PDB file of C-alpha atoms and ligand atoms in Angstrom:
ATOM      1  CA  UNK P   9     174.093 117.522  53.957  1.00  0.00           C
ATOM      2  CA  UNK P  10     175.090 114.464  55.995  1.00  0.00           C
ATOM      3  CA  UNK P  11     172.625 111.896  57.333  1.00  0.00           C
ATOM      4  CA  UNK P  12     171.539 112.449  60.940  1.00  0.00           C
ATOM      5  CA  UNK P  13     170.898 109.816  63.602  1.00  0.00           C
ATOM      6  CA  UNK P  14     167.636 111.581  64.562  1.00  0.00           C
ATOM      7  CA  UNK P  15     166.248 110.528  61.163  1.00  0.00           C
ATOM      8  CA  UNK P  16     166.237 106.911  62.353  1.00  0.00           C
ATOM      9  CA  UNK P  17     164.004 107.667  65.361  1.00  0.00           C
ATOM     10  CA  UNK P  18     160.434 107.018  64.360  1.00  0.00           C
ATOM     11  CA  UNK P  19     156.874 106.679  65.661  1.00  0.00           C
ATOM     12  CA  UNK P  20     156.581 105.811  69.386  1.00  0.00           C
ATOM     13  CA  UNK P  21     160.388 105.863  69.777  1.00  0.00           C
ATOM     14  CA  UNK P  22     160.255 109.649  69.468  1.00  0.00           C
ATOM     15  CA  UNK P  23     158.581 109.843  72.890  1.00  0.00           C
ATOM     16  CA  UNK P  24     161.216 107.647  74.563  1.00  0.00           C
ATOM     17  CA  UNK P  25     163.832 109.878  73.005  1.00  0.00           C
ATOM     18  CA  UNK P  26     162.139 113.080  74.135  1.00  0.00           C
ATOM     19  CA  UNK P  27     161.637 111.806  77.710  1.00  0.00           C
ATOM     20  CA  UNK P  28     165.423 111.378  77.809  1.00  0.00           C
ATOM     21  CA  UNK P  29     166.103 114.733  76.116  1.00  0.00           C
ATOM     22  CA  UNK P  30     163.873 116.597  78.565  1.00  0.00           C
ATOM     23  CA  UNK P  31     165.240 114.745  81.621  1.00  0.00           C
ATOM     24  CA  UNK P  32     161.745 113.838  82.756  1.00  0.00           C
ATOM     25  CA  UNK P  33     162.557 112.402  86.174  1.00  0.00           C
ATOM     26  CA  UNK P  34     160.709 109.789  88.294  1.00  0.00           C
ATOM     27  CA  UNK P  35     159.956 112.607  90.811  1.00  0.00           C
ATOM     28  CA  UNK P  36     158.352 114.714  88.096  1.00  0.00           C
ATOM     29  CA  UNK P  37     156.346 111.736  86.857  1.00  0.00           C
ATOM     30  CA  UNK P  38     155.136 111.050  90.422  1.00  0.00           C
ATOM     31  CA  UNK P  39     154.114 114.689  90.830  1.00  0.00           C
ATOM     32  CA  UNK P  40     152.125 114.538  87.581  1.00  0.00           C
ATOM     33  CA  UNK P  41     150.239 111.517  88.943  1.00  0.00           C
ATOM     34  CA  UNK P  42     149.511 113.339  92.217  1.00  0.00           C
ATOM     35  CA  UNK P  43     147.796 116.068  90.219  1.00  0.00           C
ATOM     36  CA  UNK P  44     145.493 113.758  88.249  1.00  0.00           C
ATOM     37  CA  UNK P  45     142.361 114.315  90.406  1.00  0.00           C
ATOM     38  CA  UNK P  46     142.788 118.122  90.251  1.00  0.00           C
ATOM     39  CA  UNK P  47     143.387 117.904  86.498  1.00  0.00           C
ATOM     40  CA  UNK P  48     140.221 115.855  86.021  1.00  0.00           C
ATOM     41  CA  UNK P  49     138.308 118.482  87.980  1.00  0.00           C
ATOM     42  CA  UNK P  50     139.810 121.290  85.840  1.00  0.00           C
ATOM     43  CA  UNK P  51     139.256 119.516  82.496  1.00  0.00           C
ATOM     44  CA  UNK P  52     135.627 120.617  81.818  1.00  0.00           C
ATOM     45  CA  UNK P  53     136.519 124.294  82.421  1.00  0.00           C
ATOM     46  CA  UNK P  54     139.592 124.018  80.229  1.00  0.00           C
ATOM     47  CA  UNK P  55     137.561 122.434  77.439  1.00  0.00           C
ATOM     48  CA  UNK P  56     134.847 125.096  77.660  1.00  0.00           C
ATOM     49  CA  UNK P  57     137.408 127.911  77.280  1.00  0.00           C
ATOM     50  CA  UNK P  58     139.148 125.929  74.524  1.00  0.00           C
ATOM     51  CA  UNK P  59     136.050 125.742  72.314  1.00  0.00           C
ATOM     52  CA  UNK P  60     134.953 129.297  73.113  1.00  0.00           C
ATOM     53  CA  UNK P  61     138.295 130.403  71.659  1.00  0.00           C
ATOM     54  CA  UNK P  62     137.912 128.248  68.534  1.00  0.00           C
ATOM     55  CA  UNK P  63     134.297 129.269  67.902  1.00  0.00           C
ATOM     56  CA  UNK P  64     135.150 132.978  68.237  1.00  0.00           C
ATOM     57  CA  UNK P  65     137.375 132.837  65.125  1.00  0.00           C
ATOM     58  CA  UNK P  66     135.779 132.085  61.725  1.00  0.00           C
ATOM     59  CA  UNK P  67     138.710 130.151  60.259  1.00  0.00           C
ATOM     60  CA  UNK P  68     138.789 127.740  63.222  1.00  0.00           C
ATOM     61  CA  UNK P  69     135.010 127.603  63.833  1.00  0.00           C
ATOM     62  CA  UNK P  70     134.671 126.297  60.269  1.00  0.00           C
ATOM     63  CA  UNK P  71     136.265 122.987  61.313  1.00  0.00           C
ATOM     64  CA  UNK P  72     133.733 122.461  64.070  1.00  0.00           C
ATOM     65  CA  UNK P  73     130.645 122.467  61.851  1.00  0.00           C
ATOM     66  CA  UNK P  74     129.036 119.058  61.463  1.00  0.00           C
ATOM     67  CA  UNK P  75     131.055 117.407  64.230  1.00  0.00           C
ATOM     68  CA  UNK P  76     129.649 116.136  67.517  1.00  0.00           C
ATOM     69  CA  UNK P  77     130.685 118.743  70.073  1.00  0.00           C
ATOM     70  CA  UNK P  78     129.708 116.442  72.954  1.00  0.00           C
ATOM     71  CA  UNK P  79     132.165 113.855  71.683  1.00  0.00           C
ATOM     72  CA  UNK P  80     134.901 116.446  71.147  1.00  0.00           C
ATOM     73  CA  UNK P  81     134.439 117.962  74.624  1.00  0.00           C
ATOM     74  CA  UNK P  82     134.835 114.479  76.106  1.00  0.00           C
ATOM     75  CA  UNK P  83     137.927 113.695  74.040  1.00  0.00           C
ATOM     76  CA  UNK P  84     139.708 116.951  74.807  1.00  0.00           C
ATOM     77  CA  UNK P  85     138.935 116.500  78.528  1.00  0.00           C
ATOM     78  CA  UNK P  86     140.471 113.033  78.345  1.00  0.00           C
ATOM     79  CA  UNK P  87     143.457 114.451  76.441  1.00  0.00           C
ATOM     80  CA  UNK P  88     144.047 117.023  79.211  1.00  0.00           C
ATOM     81  CA  UNK P  89     143.637 114.537  82.067  1.00  0.00           C
ATOM     82  CA  UNK P  90     145.938 112.023  80.369  1.00  0.00           C
ATOM     83  CA  UNK P  91     148.785 114.525  80.500  1.00  0.00           C
ATOM     84  CA  UNK P  92     148.694 113.733  84.228  1.00  0.00           C
ATOM     85  CA  UNK P  93     148.521 109.940  83.836  1.00  0.00           C
ATOM     86  CA  UNK P  94     152.172 109.490  84.828  1.00  0.00           C
ATOM     87  CA  UNK P  95     152.531 106.757  82.197  1.00  0.00           C
ATOM     88  CA  UNK P  96     154.490 108.047  79.256  1.00  0.00           C
ATOM     89  CA  UNK P  97     154.982 104.749  77.469  1.00  0.00           C
ATOM     90  CA  UNK P  98     154.593 103.533  73.891  1.00  0.00           C
ATOM     91  CA  UNK P  99     150.816 103.302  74.174  1.00  0.00           C
ATOM     92  CA  UNK P 100     150.695 106.937  75.355  1.00  0.00           C
ATOM     93  CA  UNK P 101     152.934 108.016  72.455  1.00  0.00           C
ATOM     94  CA  UNK P 102     150.748 106.127  69.988  1.00  0.00           C
ATOM     95  CA  UNK P 103     147.565 107.757  71.324  1.00  0.00           C
ATOM     96  CA  UNK P 104     149.099 111.223  71.125  1.00  0.00           C
ATOM     97  CA  UNK P 105     150.495 110.648  67.602  1.00  0.00           C
ATOM     98  CA  UNK P 106     147.057 109.457  66.485  1.00  0.00           C
ATOM     99  CA  UNK P 107     145.504 112.676  67.822  1.00  0.00           C
ATOM    100  CA  UNK P 108     148.007 114.632  65.733  1.00  0.00           C
ATOM    101  CA  UNK P 109     147.157 112.553  62.658  1.00  0.00           C
ATOM    102  CA  UNK P 110     143.425 113.180  63.146  1.00  0.00           C
ATOM    103  CA  UNK P 111     144.165 116.906  62.765  1.00  0.00           C
ATOM    104  CA  UNK P 112     146.401 116.335  59.734  1.00  0.00           C
ATOM    105  CA  UNK P 113     143.514 114.451  58.094  1.00  0.00           C
ATOM    106  CA  UNK P 114     141.027 117.311  58.528  1.00  0.00           C
ATOM    107  CA  UNK P 115     143.425 119.708  56.783  1.00  0.00           C
ATOM    108  CA  UNK P 116     144.004 121.820  59.886  1.00  0.00           C
ATOM    109  CA  UNK P 117     147.088 124.059  59.697  1.00  0.00           C
ATOM    110  CA  UNK P 118     149.388 123.170  62.593  1.00  0.00           C
ATOM    111  CA  UNK P 119     149.531 126.787  63.790  1.00  0.00           C
ATOM    112  CA  UNK P 120     146.052 126.456  65.284  1.00  0.00           C
ATOM    113  CA  UNK P 121     146.718 123.542  67.662  1.00  0.00           C
ATOM    114  CA  UNK P 122     150.039 125.161  68.592  1.00  0.00           C
ATOM    115  CA  UNK P 123     148.364 128.488  69.342  1.00  0.00           C
ATOM    116  CA  UNK P 124     145.832 126.709  71.578  1.00  0.00           C
ATOM    117  CA  UNK P 125     148.585 126.116  74.117  1.00  0.00           C
ATOM    118  CA  UNK P 126     147.749 129.606  75.290  1.00  0.00           C
ATOM    119  CA  UNK P 127     144.460 128.148  76.606  1.00  0.00           C
ATOM    120  CA  UNK P 128     145.874 124.873  77.930  1.00  0.00           C
ATOM    121  CA  UNK P 129     148.904 126.315  79.745  1.00  0.00           C
ATOM    122  CA  UNK P 130     147.138 128.445  82.412  1.00  0.00           C
ATOM    123  CA  UNK P 131     144.813 125.582  83.357  1.00  0.00           C
ATOM    124  CA  UNK P 132     147.791 123.310  83.926  1.00  0.00           C
ATOM    125  CA  UNK P 133     149.546 126.054  85.874  1.00  0.00           C
ATOM    126  CA  UNK P 134     146.500 126.467  88.120  1.00  0.00           C
ATOM    127  CA  UNK P 135     146.454 122.717  88.801  1.00  0.00           C
ATOM    128  CA  UNK P 136     150.186 122.803  89.605  1.00  0.00           C
ATOM    129  CA  UNK P 137     149.761 125.777  91.951  1.00  0.00           C
ATOM    130  CA  UNK P 138     147.561 123.604  94.216  1.00  0.00           C
ATOM    131  CA  UNK P 139     150.249 120.914  94.620  1.00  0.00           C
ATOM    132  CA  UNK P 140     152.288 120.715  97.852  1.00  0.00           C
ATOM    133  CA  UNK P 141     155.409 121.409  95.764  1.00  0.00           C
ATOM    134  CA  UNK P 142     154.111 123.929  93.206  1.00  0.00           C
ATOM    135  CA  UNK P 143     157.490 124.700  91.651  1.00  0.00           C
ATOM    136  CA  UNK P 144     158.246 121.060  90.872  1.00  0.00           C
ATOM    137  CA  UNK P 145     154.650 120.501  89.770  1.00  0.00           C
ATOM    138  CA  UNK P 146     154.760 123.442  87.327  1.00  0.00           C
ATOM    139  CA  UNK P 147     158.096 122.252  85.946  1.00  0.00           C
ATOM    140  CA  UNK P 148     156.734 118.722  85.437  1.00  0.00           C
ATOM    141  CA  UNK P 149     153.604 120.047  83.724  1.00  0.00           C
ATOM    142  CA  UNK P 150     155.638 122.245  81.353  1.00  0.00           C
ATOM    143  CA  UNK P 151     157.799 119.285  80.384  1.00  0.00           C
ATOM    144  CA  UNK P 152     154.953 116.891  79.721  1.00  0.00           C
ATOM    145  CA  UNK P 153     153.092 119.543  77.723  1.00  0.00           C
ATOM    146  CA  UNK P 154     156.238 120.268  75.705  1.00  0.00           C
ATOM    147  CA  UNK P 155     156.509 116.542  74.958  1.00  0.00           C
ATOM    148  CA  UNK P 156     152.940 116.499  73.781  1.00  0.00           C
ATOM    149  CA  UNK P 157     153.411 119.491  71.510  1.00  0.00           C
ATOM    150  CA  UNK P 158     156.489 117.845  70.024  1.00  0.00           C
ATOM    151  CA  UNK P 159     154.589 114.611  69.342  1.00  0.00           C
ATOM    152  CA  UNK P 160     151.602 116.479  67.864  1.00  0.00           C
ATOM    153  CA  UNK P 161     153.947 118.332  65.537  1.00  0.00           C
ATOM    154  CA  UNK P 162     155.785 115.120  64.686  1.00  0.00           C
ATOM    155  CA  UNK P 163     152.543 113.707  63.290  1.00  0.00           C
ATOM    156  CA  UNK P 164     152.408 116.623  60.842  1.00  0.00           C
ATOM    157  CA  UNK P 165     156.058 116.250  59.824  1.00  0.00           C
ATOM    158  CA  UNK P 166     155.760 112.457  59.434  1.00  0.00           C
ATOM    159  CA  UNK P 167     152.842 112.953  57.082  1.00  0.00           C
ATOM    160  CA  UNK P 168     154.642 115.501  54.917  1.00  0.00           C
ATOM    161  CA  UNK P 169     157.780 113.403  54.789  1.00  0.00           C
ATOM    162  CA  UNK P 170     155.864 110.242  53.945  1.00  0.00           C
ATOM    163  CA  UNK P 171     154.075 111.823  50.994  1.00  0.00           C
ATOM    164  CA  UNK P 172     157.132 113.624  49.695  1.00  0.00           C
ATOM    165  CA  UNK P 173     159.207 110.427  50.035  1.00  0.00           C
ATOM    166  CA  UNK P 174     156.596 108.531  48.013  1.00  0.00           C
ATOM    167  CA  UNK P 175     156.669 111.220  45.366  1.00  0.00           C
ATOM    168  CA  UNK P 176     160.429 111.479  44.994  1.00  0.00           C
ATOM    169  CA  UNK P 177     161.225 107.828  45.693  1.00  0.00           C
ATOM    170  CA  UNK P 178     162.919 107.895  49.086  1.00  0.00           C
ATOM    171  CA  UNK P 179     163.099 109.507  52.497  1.00  0.00           C
ATOM    172  CA  UNK P 180     166.705 110.732  52.246  1.00  0.00           C
ATOM    173  CA  UNK P 181     165.956 112.709  49.111  1.00  0.00           C
ATOM    174  CA  UNK P 182     162.737 114.008  50.675  1.00  0.00           C
ATOM    175  CA  UNK P 183     164.672 115.230  53.722  1.00  0.00           C
ATOM    176  CA  UNK P 184     167.203 116.959  51.503  1.00  0.00           C
ATOM    177  CA  UNK P 185     164.447 118.674  49.546  1.00  0.00           C
ATOM    178  CA  UNK P 186     162.742 119.831  52.747  1.00  0.00           C
ATOM    179  CA  UNK P 187     166.059 121.199  53.978  1.00  0.00           C
ATOM    180  CA  UNK P 188     166.306 123.127  50.721  1.00  0.00           C
ATOM    181  CA  UNK P 189     169.648 121.601  49.759  1.00  0.00           C
TER     182      UNK P 189
HETATM  183  C1  HEM O 104     145.977 121.753  71.775  1.00  0.00           C
HETATM  184  C2  HEM O 104     145.314 121.586  70.643  1.00  0.00           C
HETATM  185  C3  HEM O 104     144.329 120.474  70.376  1.00  0.00           C
HETATM  186  C4  HEM O 104     144.105 119.314  71.054  1.00  0.00           C
HETATM  187  C5  HEM O 104     144.829 118.784  72.269  1.00  0.00           C
HETATM  188  C6  HEM O 104     143.016 118.619  70.370  1.00  0.00           C
HETATM  189  C7  HEM O 104     142.516 117.403  70.777  1.00  0.00           C
HETATM  190  C8  HEM O 104     141.641 116.643  70.018  1.00  0.00           C
HETATM  191  C9  HEM O 104     141.288 115.284  70.292  1.00  0.00           C
HETATM  192  C10 HEM O 104     141.784 114.464  71.478  1.00  0.00           C
HETATM  193  C11 HEM O 104     140.464 114.859  69.298  1.00  0.00           C
HETATM  194  C12 HEM O 104     139.854 113.465  69.130  1.00  0.00           C
HETATM  195  C13 HEM O 104     140.795 112.653  68.280  1.00  0.00           C
HETATM  196  C14 HEM O 104     140.291 111.270  67.960  1.00  0.00           C
HETATM  197  O1  HEM O 104     139.243 111.140  67.302  1.00  0.00           O
HETATM  198  O2  HEM O 104     140.964 110.321  68.355  1.00  0.00           O
HETATM  199  C15 HEM O 104     140.271 115.972  68.410  1.00  0.00           C
HETATM  200  C16 HEM O 104     139.497 115.944  67.282  1.00  0.00           C
HETATM  201  C17 HEM O 104     139.194 117.059  66.545  1.00  0.00           C
HETATM  202  N1  HEM O 104     139.743 118.307  66.677  1.00  0.00           N
HETATM  203 FE1  HEM O 104     141.182 118.835  67.990  1.00  0.00          FE
HETATM  204  N2  HEM O 104     142.586 119.386  69.333  1.00  0.00           N
HETATM  205  C18 HEM O 104     143.353 120.529  69.292  1.00  0.00           C
HETATM  206  C19 HEM O 104     143.201 121.563  68.410  1.00  0.00           C
HETATM  207  C20 HEM O 104     142.193 121.668  67.491  1.00  0.00           C
HETATM  208  C21 HEM O 104     141.909 122.821  66.701  1.00  0.00           C
HETATM  209  C22 HEM O 104     142.692 124.142  66.750  1.00  0.00           C
HETATM  210  C23 HEM O 104     140.828 122.509  65.913  1.00  0.00           C
HETATM  211  C24 HEM O 104     140.076 123.309  64.885  1.00  0.00           C
HETATM  212  C25 HEM O 104     140.028 124.545  64.733  1.00  0.00           C
HETATM  213  C26 HEM O 104     140.450 121.149  66.213  1.00  0.00           C
HETATM  214  C27 HEM O 104     139.424 120.479  65.613  1.00  0.00           C
HETATM  215  C28 HEM O 104     139.145 119.146  65.794  1.00  0.00           C
HETATM  216  C29 HEM O 104     138.144 118.414  65.031  1.00  0.00           C
HETATM  217  C30 HEM O 104     137.242 118.967  63.938  1.00  0.00           C
HETATM  218  C31 HEM O 104     138.180 117.097  65.500  1.00  0.00           C
HETATM  219  C32 HEM O 104     137.318 115.935  65.037  1.00  0.00           C
HETATM  220  C33 HEM O 104     137.934 115.264  63.870  1.00  0.00           C
HETATM  221  C34 HEM O 104     137.121 114.092  63.377  1.00  0.00           C
HETATM  222  O3  HEM O 104     136.687 113.270  64.196  1.00  0.00           O
HETATM  223  O4  HEM O 104     136.908 114.045  62.173  1.00  0.00           O
HETATM  224  N3  HEM O 104     141.299 120.673  67.172  1.00  0.00           N
HETATM  225  N4  HEM O 104     140.992 117.039  68.872  1.00  0.00           N
END
């Protein structure tokens, strides 16, 4: 297996790369910003549905014992509203990577956060539907959410790669092992 240029893209640079890959345009960024007040208004409802879903399933509810639910509600509301910040810079990428790492550290399988998009998506779609240009707004929301999912997942992959690389003595070998070659 040959080396790939994507292997050199790390940390916050992954967001810059993905913004380019997804063709996130200045118009789409402006539309996201327009929606911020509506998103802030929708955030408490989104968060309520989010935790109802997680508490209704034993394997996910287990993670929410002994944590401050007030704090978590606030942080997930902020997470949702920040999707609409219109500022997808290095600081944004760092914040989103850190959120991913927090979930790595609690031993949460990545399938759970990924599955929760089913809750997040309709709330974003409802916000977009209220915009003067709902088609563009929905497209922008889908892109920014896709970026976020990619970054969240990247935190998991970075962690696995880091530990495997330490174990086998290098990232190239770790990547080859993960590829099964
Ligand atoms: C779309 C998916 C998710 C998002 C956007 C999200 C968002 C967040 C955010 C923003 C934080 C605060 C991070 C920080 O301290 O800086 C957090 C913490 C946490 N999340 Fe999630 N979360 C998601 C999925 C889940 C799932 C599926 C579970 C468990 C079943 C979960 C359990 C937790 C727990 C236990 C903490 C607190 C960790 C700690 O402080 O020790 N999250 N989440």
